[in-house]
Amino acid sequence: MSSNGPLKRVVFIVNHLAKSKGFDNMFSTLNIVAATQNKVTAEYVVKSEHCNNHETLHGGFTATAIDFLTTVALMIDEEDSRPGVSLNLSVNYLKALKVGEKVTVEGEVLRKGRSVAYTTARILNEKGDLAAHGTHIKHLGQ
């Protein structure tokens, strides 16, 4: 894969998923800024429709973003682009993210075996502070 191949592939994957009629379409405004063979970095502006009554990003949306971006990171590899199914998703919430705030989301594959993949994600606020951290273990089906 060429040096910009992973980025092109991630943009294609995200655009395809965001156009779906399913849950993934909530990421239609996700801006992919970087990608390598096992890591994706994206930016997102917090919208009111994804917030709780305190006008901060809802924890469920945060968990979904971690699920989504770690899955996209798994799909970069053209030789083995299985998205897998979740075995475990764990999120630590460290700082609130407010409406209108630009956040950075990073998803990375730590290890990908025959049947299980281990991934991690970080969500950073505008200052670069860690707002949420997640781990996502996925069964790959073999």
Backbone as JSON, one array per atom type, in Angstrom:
{
  "sequence": "MSSNGPLKRVVFIVNHLAKSKGFDNMFSTLNIVAATQNKVTAEYVVKSEHCNNHETLHGGFTATAIDFLTTVALMIDEEDSRPGVSLNLSVNYLKALKVGEKVTVEGEVLRKGRSVAYTTARILNEKGDLAAHGTHIKHLGQ",
  "N": [[0.85, -1.17, 0.0], [0.6, 2.22, -0.83], [2.19, 5.23, 0.54], [0.16, 7.08, 1.06], [-1.95, 5.44, 0.85], [-3.29, 4.12, 3.1], [-4.7, 6.33, 4.19], [-6.42, 7.1, 2.07], [-7.92, 4.75, 1.9], [-9.16, 4.67, 4.43], [-10.72, 7.03, 4.35], [-12.47, 6.28, 2.28], [-13.74, 4.03, 3.5], [-14.98, 5.23, 5.78], [-16.65, 7.14, 4.56], [-18.35, 5.4, 3.13], [-19.55, 3.91, 5.26], [-20.75, 6.02, 6.67], [-22.76, 6.78, 4.99], [-24.63, 4.88, 5.26], [-27.79, 3.42, 6.27], [-27.81, 2.76, 8.81], [-26.62, 2.91, 12.22], [-24.07, 4.01, 11.97], [-24.19, 6.27, 10.4], [-24.17, 8.57, 11.86], [-21.66, 9.55, 11.89], [-21.11, 11.13, 9.72], [-19.99, 13.66, 9.5], [-17.46, 13.4, 10.37], [-14.05, 14.13, 10.22], [-11.4, 12.8, 8.64], [-8.06, 12.9, 9.44], [-5.56, 11.69, 9.46], [-3.91, 8.58, 8.72], [-2.47, 5.4, 9.21], [-1.09, 2.13, 8.66], [-2.23, 0.86, 10.86], [-3.55, 2.72, 12.43], [-5.85, 5.38, 13.01], [-6.68, 8.79, 12.77], [-8.96, 11.26, 13.59], [-11.07, 14.18, 13.36], [-13.68, 15.97, 15.03], [-16.54, 17.97, 15.52], [-18.31, 18.67, 18.37], [-21.74, 18.11, 18.49], [-25.0, 19.36, 19.33], [-27.06, 17.47, 19.19], [-25.83, 15.15, 19.91], [-25.39, 15.24, 22.55], [-25.85, 15.22, 26.17], [-28.25, 16.16, 28.77], [-26.77, 18.07, 30.06], [-25.47, 19.44, 28.19], [-23.09, 18.37, 27.28], [-20.93, 16.05, 25.62], [-22.56, 13.01, 25.13], [-22.11, 10.02, 26.99], [-22.7, 7.59, 25.76], [-22.47, 8.23, 23.06], [-19.78, 8.79, 22.99], [-18.7, 6.24, 23.56], [-19.66, 4.91, 21.29], [-18.27, 6.27, 19.28], [-15.67, 5.45, 19.86], [-15.92, 2.69, 19.42], [-16.56, 2.76, 16.66], [-14.27, 4.04, 15.44], [-12.12, 2.39, 16.18], [-12.88, 0.07, 14.92], [-12.8, 0.89, 12.24], [-10.03, 1.28, 12.07], [-9.22, -1.38, 12.2], [-10.09, -2.24, 9.72], [-8.43, -1.17, 7.79], [-6.36, -2.71, 6.71], [-5.93, -4.17, 3.7], [-5.54, -6.83, 3.08], [-6.72, -8.21, 5.11], [-9.52, -7.28, 6.06], [-11.52, -7.62, 7.94], [-14.17, -6.53, 9.98], [-14.98, -7.55, 12.39], [-16.65, -8.55, 15.51], [-17.81, -7.12, 18.53], [-16.31, -8.1, 21.56], [-15.63, -7.03, 23.97], [-15.99, -3.78, 25.23], [-14.61, -1.05, 26.64], [-14.72, 1.98, 28.41], [-13.14, 4.86, 29.67], [-14.04, 7.81, 31.16], [-12.83, 11.0, 31.27], [-12.81, 13.82, 31.02], [-15.27, 16.34, 30.43], [-16.83, 17.07, 27.29], [-17.76, 19.84, 25.47], [-20.58, 21.29, 23.68], [-19.9, 22.31, 20.39], [-17.19, 22.15, 20.68], [-14.08, 21.23, 19.28], [-12.88, 18.06, 18.75], [-10.37, 15.49, 18.91], [-10.1, 12.25, 17.71], [-8.61, 9.15, 18.14], [-7.96, 5.99, 16.84], [-6.57, 2.79, 17.26], [-4.97, -0.23, 16.29], [-3.75, -2.61, 18.39], [-2.97, -5.28, 18.53], [-3.47, -7.9, 16.25], [-4.75, -10.92, 15.84], [-5.42, -14.29, 14.61], [-8.09, -14.76, 15.32], [-8.87, -12.87, 17.22], [-8.81, -9.39, 17.95], [-7.1, -6.64, 19.4], [-7.72, -3.42, 20.39], [-7.31, 0.15, 20.82], [-8.38, 3.4, 21.89], [-8.34, 6.98, 21.88], [-9.72, 10.02, 23.0], [-9.37, 13.38, 22.56], [-9.52, 16.68, 23.92], [-9.9, 20.13, 22.74], [-7.61, 21.37, 23.73], [-5.83, 19.35, 23.76], [-5.91, 17.65, 25.86], [-6.54, 14.52, 27.45], [-9.71, 13.26, 27.12], [-11.29, 11.02, 27.02], [-10.73, 7.51, 27.17], [-10.45, 4.4, 25.59], [-10.76, 0.8, 25.37], [-11.02, -1.87, 23.09], [-12.02, -5.0, 22.34], [-12.16, -7.37, 19.82], [-13.83, -10.04, 18.18], [-12.78, -11.85, 15.42], [-13.76, -13.86, 13.88], [-12.54, -16.33, 13.09]],
  "CA": [[0.0, 0.0, 0.0], [1.42, 3.43, -0.9], [2.23, 5.98, 1.79], [-1.14, 7.69, 1.32], [-2.96, 4.39, 0.68], [-4.15, 3.96, 4.27], [-5.59, 7.48, 4.34], [-7.46, 6.98, 1.05], [-8.77, 3.63, 2.27], [-9.98, 5.07, 5.59], [-11.73, 7.98, 3.87], [-13.46, 5.48, 1.55], [-14.51, 3.23, 4.47], [-15.81, 6.11, 6.6], [-17.71, 7.68, 3.7], [-19.29, 4.31, 2.87], [-20.31, 3.63, 6.48], [-21.53, 7.2, 7.05], [-23.91, 6.87, 4.09], [-25.53, 3.77, 5.54], [-29.02, 3.75, 6.98], [-27.63, 2.3, 10.18], [-26.11, 3.76, 13.29], [-22.81, 4.64, 11.6], [-24.38, 7.52, 9.66], [-23.95, 9.72, 12.75], [-20.29, 10.01, 11.72], [-20.99, 11.72, 8.38], [-19.18, 14.88, 9.56], [-16.13, 13.06, 10.88], [-12.99, 14.52, 9.3], [-10.21, 11.95, 8.8], [-6.87, 13.74, 9.25], [-4.35, 10.88, 9.27], [-4.08, 7.13, 8.83], [-1.35, 4.52, 8.89], [-1.56, 0.76, 8.48], [-2.98, 0.37, 12.02], [-4.02, 3.83, 13.27], [-6.67, 6.4, 12.36], [-6.91, 10.0, 13.55], [-10.06, 12.03, 13.01], [-11.55, 15.32, 14.13], [-15.13, 16.03, 15.08], [-17.06, 19.07, 16.32], [-19.41, 18.16, 19.19], [-23.05, 18.65, 18.11], [-25.98, 19.3, 20.42], [-27.85, 16.24, 19.11], [-25.04, 14.05, 20.47], [-25.1, 15.62, 23.94], [-26.81, 14.93, 27.23], [-28.96, 17.34, 29.28], [-25.78, 19.03, 30.57], [-24.85, 20.0, 26.99], [-21.77, 17.79, 27.06], [-21.03, 14.85, 24.79], [-23.16, 11.86, 25.82], [-21.21, 8.88, 27.15], [-23.02, 6.58, 24.76], [-21.88, 8.66, 21.8], [-18.33, 8.61, 23.16], [-18.44, 4.8, 23.4], [-19.9, 4.57, 19.89], [-17.14, 6.81, 18.5], [-14.53, 4.56, 20.1], [-16.26, 1.46, 18.68], [-16.49, 3.06, 15.23], [-12.92, 4.32, 14.93], [-11.25, 1.21, 16.32], [-13.29, -0.85, 13.86], [-12.22, 1.41, 10.99], [-8.59, 0.97, 12.13], [-9.09, -2.8, 11.85], [-10.45, -2.46, 8.33], [-7.45, -0.56, 6.89], [-5.57, -3.76, 6.07], [-6.65, -4.73, 2.54], [-5.37, -8.29, 3.09], [-7.61, -8.76, 6.15], [-10.31, -6.11, 6.45], [-12.68, -8.04, 8.73], [-14.46, -5.6, 11.06], [-15.17, -8.29, 13.64], [-17.76, -8.22, 16.41], [-17.3, -6.73, 19.85], [-16.31, -8.99, 22.72], [-15.57, -6.16, 25.14], [-15.73, -2.37, 24.97], [-14.46, -0.39, 27.93], [-14.43, 3.41, 28.23], [-12.88, 5.7, 30.84], [-14.42, 9.19, 30.87], [-11.93, 11.81, 32.08], [-13.19, 15.24, 30.95], [-16.47, 16.61, 29.64], [-16.64, 17.75, 26.01], [-18.91, 20.72, 25.32], [-21.13, 21.57, 22.35], [-19.08, 23.21, 19.59], [-15.77, 21.88, 20.88], [-13.44, 20.36, 18.28], [-12.17, 16.98, 19.44], [-9.58, 14.57, 18.11], [-10.34, 10.85, 18.07], [-7.59, 8.27, 17.58], [-8.21, 4.57, 16.99], [-5.35, 2.07, 16.91], [-4.91, -1.67, 16.47], [-2.57, -2.99, 19.17], [-2.6, -6.64, 18.1], [-4.5, -8.55, 15.45], [-4.46, -12.33, 15.65], [-6.32, -15.0, 13.69], [-9.5, -14.69, 15.7], [-9.14, -11.79, 18.16], [-8.04, -8.16, 17.79], [-7.07, -5.75, 20.56], [-7.59, -2.05, 19.91], [-7.41, 1.19, 21.83], [-8.76, 4.7, 21.34], [-8.23, 8.16, 22.74], [-10.44, 11.21, 22.57], [-8.68, 14.54, 23.12], [-10.23, 17.95, 23.75], [-9.2, 21.13, 21.92], [-6.3, 21.66, 24.33], [-4.99, 18.16, 23.66], [-6.06, 16.86, 27.08], [-7.28, 13.27, 27.29], [-11.08, 13.37, 27.61], [-11.79, 9.65, 27.17], [-9.83, 6.45, 26.7], [-11.19, 3.15, 25.5], [-10.18, -0.41, 24.81], [-12.05, -2.59, 22.35], [-11.57, -6.33, 21.93], [-13.09, -7.83, 18.79], [-13.7, -11.38, 17.62], [-12.66, -11.71, 13.97], [-14.52, -14.9, 13.21], [-11.83, -17.53, 12.63]],
  "C": [[0.9, 1.23, 0.0], [1.32, 4.21, 0.4], [0.91, 6.68, 2.09], [-2.28, 6.7, 1.13], [-3.86, 4.21, 1.88], [-5.15, 5.11, 4.44], [-6.73, 7.4, 3.32], [-8.44, 5.87, 1.41], [-9.7, 4.0, 3.43], [-11.06, 6.05, 5.16], [-12.84, 7.24, 3.12], [-14.35, 4.71, 2.52], [-15.47, 4.11, 5.26], [-16.95, 6.69, 5.77], [-18.77, 6.62, 3.4], [-20.17, 4.04, 4.1], [-21.22, 4.79, 6.85], [-22.76, 7.38, 6.17], [-24.94, 5.77, 4.35], [-26.79, 4.27, 6.25], [-28.93, 3.35, 8.44], [-27.05, 3.37, 11.08], [-24.88, 4.55, 12.88], [-22.99, 5.97, 10.88], [-24.22, 8.76, 10.55], [-22.53, 10.27, 12.62], [-20.05, 10.64, 10.35], [-20.13, 12.98, 8.38], [-17.8, 14.65, 10.17], [-15.09, 13.4, 9.83], [-11.75, 13.67, 9.57], [-8.99, 12.81, 8.5], [-5.59, 12.95, 9.03], [-4.71, 9.41, 9.39], [-2.77, 6.45, 8.46], [-1.93, 3.12, 8.76], [-2.41, 0.26, 9.66], [-3.54, 1.48, 12.91], [-4.77, 4.85, 12.43], [-6.81, 7.58, 13.31], [-7.96, 10.83, 12.83], [-10.4, 13.2, 13.92], [-13.07, 15.4, 13.99], [-15.52, 17.24, 15.93], [-18.3, 18.54, 17.05], [-20.71, 18.89, 18.82], [-24.04, 18.47, 19.26], [-26.79, 18.01, 20.38], [-27.11, 15.01, 19.65], [-24.7, 14.29, 21.94], [-26.2, 15.2, 24.9], [-27.48, 16.22, 27.68], [-28.03, 18.41, 29.83], [-25.03, 19.71, 29.43], [-23.38, 19.6, 26.85], [-21.97, 16.47, 26.31], [-21.52, 13.66, 25.62], [-22.16, 10.71, 25.87], [-21.45, 7.78, 26.14], [-22.46, 6.94, 23.39], [-20.37, 8.48, 21.85], [-17.96, 7.15, 22.94], [-18.63, 4.37, 21.94], [-18.77, 5.07, 19.0], [-15.91, 5.93, 18.66], [-14.73, 3.24, 19.35], [-16.03, 1.68, 17.18], [-15.04, 3.21, 14.75], [-11.96, 3.16, 15.12], [-11.61, 0.16, 15.27], [-12.74, -0.4, 12.51], [-10.72, 1.11, 10.95], [-8.34, -0.5, 11.77], [-9.29, -3.05, 10.36], [-9.45, -1.88, 7.33], [-6.7, -1.6, 6.07], [-6.36, -4.41, 4.94], [-6.57, -6.25, 2.5], [-6.35, -8.96, 4.07], [-8.43, -7.61, 6.73], [-11.56, -6.48, 7.26], [-12.94, -7.03, 9.86], [-14.64, -6.28, 12.41], [-16.44, -7.89, 14.38], [-17.19, -8.0, 17.8], [-17.41, -7.86, 20.86], [-16.35, -8.16, 23.99], [-15.26, -4.74, 24.68], [-15.72, -1.67, 26.33], [-14.05, 1.06, 27.71], [-14.2, 4.05, 29.59], [-13.15, 7.14, 30.43], [-13.64, 10.1, 31.81], [-12.29, 13.29, 32.12], [-14.43, 15.37, 30.08], [-16.09, 17.35, 28.36], [-17.9, 18.53, 25.71], [-19.33, 20.9, 23.86], [-20.22, 22.58, 21.65], [-17.59, 22.97, 19.72], [-15.25, 20.92, 19.81], [-12.6, 19.33, 19.02], [-11.4, 16.14, 18.42], [-9.84, 13.17, 18.63], [-9.29, 10.0, 17.37], [-7.98, 6.83, 17.86], [-7.0, 3.8, 16.5], [-5.49, 0.57, 17.19], [-3.62, -1.99, 17.22], [-2.04, -4.36, 18.74], [-3.78, -7.25, 17.36], [-4.07, -9.98, 15.19], [-5.4, -12.96, 14.64], [-7.79, -14.77, 14.03], [-9.86, -13.54, 16.64], [-8.23, -10.59, 17.85], [-8.19, -7.31, 19.04], [-6.81, -4.33, 20.04], [-7.71, -1.08, 21.08], [-7.81, 2.49, 21.14], [-8.58, 5.78, 22.39], [-9.06, 9.27, 22.13], [-9.83, 12.39, 23.32], [-9.53, 15.79, 22.92], [-9.38, 18.92, 22.93], [-7.8, 21.46, 22.43], [-5.33, 20.49, 24.21], [-5.03, 17.3, 24.91], [-6.88, 15.61, 26.79], [-8.66, 13.41, 27.93], [-11.71, 11.99, 27.83], [-10.76, 8.69, 26.58], [-10.63, 5.16, 26.66], [-10.35, 2.01, 24.99], [-11.33, -1.2, 24.19], [-11.46, -3.91, 21.88], [-12.62, -6.88, 20.98], [-12.77, -9.26, 18.36], [-13.74, -11.25, 16.1], [-13.27, -12.87, 13.19], [-13.76, -16.1, 12.68], [-11.3, -18.3, 13.8]]
}
